[in-house]
Amino acid sequence: GDRYFGDDLGATDNVNYIYRGYISKSSGLADGFGSLSYSDNSSYVGTFKNGLQEGQGTYYYYDGSEYVGQFVAGKLEGQG
């Protein structure tokens, strides 16, 4: 296939993250189902496209609250 299951480490906005899930062989970006865990204790579980949250997912905030709903290009979409 054109994807593999793997891990990726990185940082964004001074927050470190660990991604575990499907990665596109051609782009090297998150593509399909996966999870992101951030060093500020927030996390996301759901689908990705082009390295960004896309489609159905759940974002868990560091304070314990959560958003369940749609994401488009890494951003919350709608009311959830």
Coordinates of C-alpha atoms in Angstrom, one line a residue:
G1 CA 0.0 0.0 0.0
D2 CA 0.9 3.6 0.0
R3 CA 0.8 3.9 3.8
Y4 CA 2.6 2.4 6.7
F5 CA 2.0 2.4 10.5
G6 CA 4.7 4.2 12.4
D7 CA 5.7 6.9 14.9
D8 CA 6.8 10.5 14.4
L9 CA 8.2 13.0 16.9
G10 CA 8.2 16.7 16.6
A11 CA 7.3 20.1 18.0
T12 CA 4.9 22.8 17.1
D13 CA 4.3 26.2 18.9
N14 CA 6.9 25.2 21.6
V15 CA 4.9 22.0 22.4
N16 CA 6.5 18.6 21.7
Y17 CA 4.3 15.9 20.2
I18 CA 4.4 12.2 19.5
Y19 CA 2.3 10.9 16.5
R20 CA 1.5 7.2 16.2
G21 CA -0.6 6.0 13.3
Y22 CA -0.7 5.7 9.5
I23 CA 1.9 7.7 7.5
S24 CA 1.9 8.3 3.8
K25 CA 4.9 6.7 2.1
S26 CA 5.1 9.5 -0.6
S27 CA 4.7 12.6 1.7
G28 CA 5.9 11.2 5.0
L29 CA 2.9 12.9 6.6
A30 CA 0.2 11.5 8.9
D31 CA -2.5 10.0 6.7
G32 CA -5.4 7.9 8.0
F33 CA -6.2 6.9 11.6
G34 CA -3.7 7.9 14.3
S35 CA -3.2 9.7 17.6
L36 CA -1.2 12.8 18.7
S37 CA 0.0 13.2 22.3
Y38 CA 1.3 16.7 23.2
S39 CA 3.7 17.6 26.0
D40 CA 1.1 19.9 27.6
N41 CA -1.0 16.7 28.3
S42 CA -3.6 17.4 25.5
S43 CA -4.1 14.8 22.8
Y44 CA -6.1 14.0 19.6
V45 CA -7.4 10.6 18.4
G46 CA -8.9 10.4 14.9
T47 CA -8.2 10.7 11.2
F48 CA -5.5 12.7 9.5
K49 CA -4.9 13.9 5.9
N50 CA -1.7 15.7 4.7
G51 CA -0.3 15.7 8.3
L52 CA -3.3 17.5 9.8
Q53 CA -6.4 16.5 11.7
E54 CA -9.1 15.8 9.1
G55 CA -12.5 14.2 9.5
Q56 CA -13.9 12.6 12.6
G57 CA -11.8 12.9 15.8
T58 CA -11.7 13.7 19.5
Y59 CA -9.4 16.4 21.0
Y60 CA -8.7 16.0 24.7
Y61 CA -7.7 19.3 26.3
Y62 CA -5.1 19.4 29.1
D63 CA -7.8 20.4 31.6
G64 CA -9.8 17.1 31.0
S65 CA -12.5 18.6 28.7
E66 CA -12.9 17.2 25.2
Y67 CA -14.2 18.1 21.7
V68 CA -15.8 15.3 19.7
G69 CA -16.6 16.1 16.1
Q70 CA -15.3 17.1 12.7
F71 CA -11.9 18.6 11.8
V72 CA -10.9 20.3 8.6
A73 CA -7.2 21.0 7.8
G74 CA -6.3 20.7 11.5
K75 CA -9.1 23.0 12.8
L76 CA -12.3 22.3 14.7
E77 CA -15.3 22.4 12.3
G78 CA -18.8 23.0 13.6
Q79 CA -20.2 22.7 17.1
G80 CA -19.0 19.2 18.0

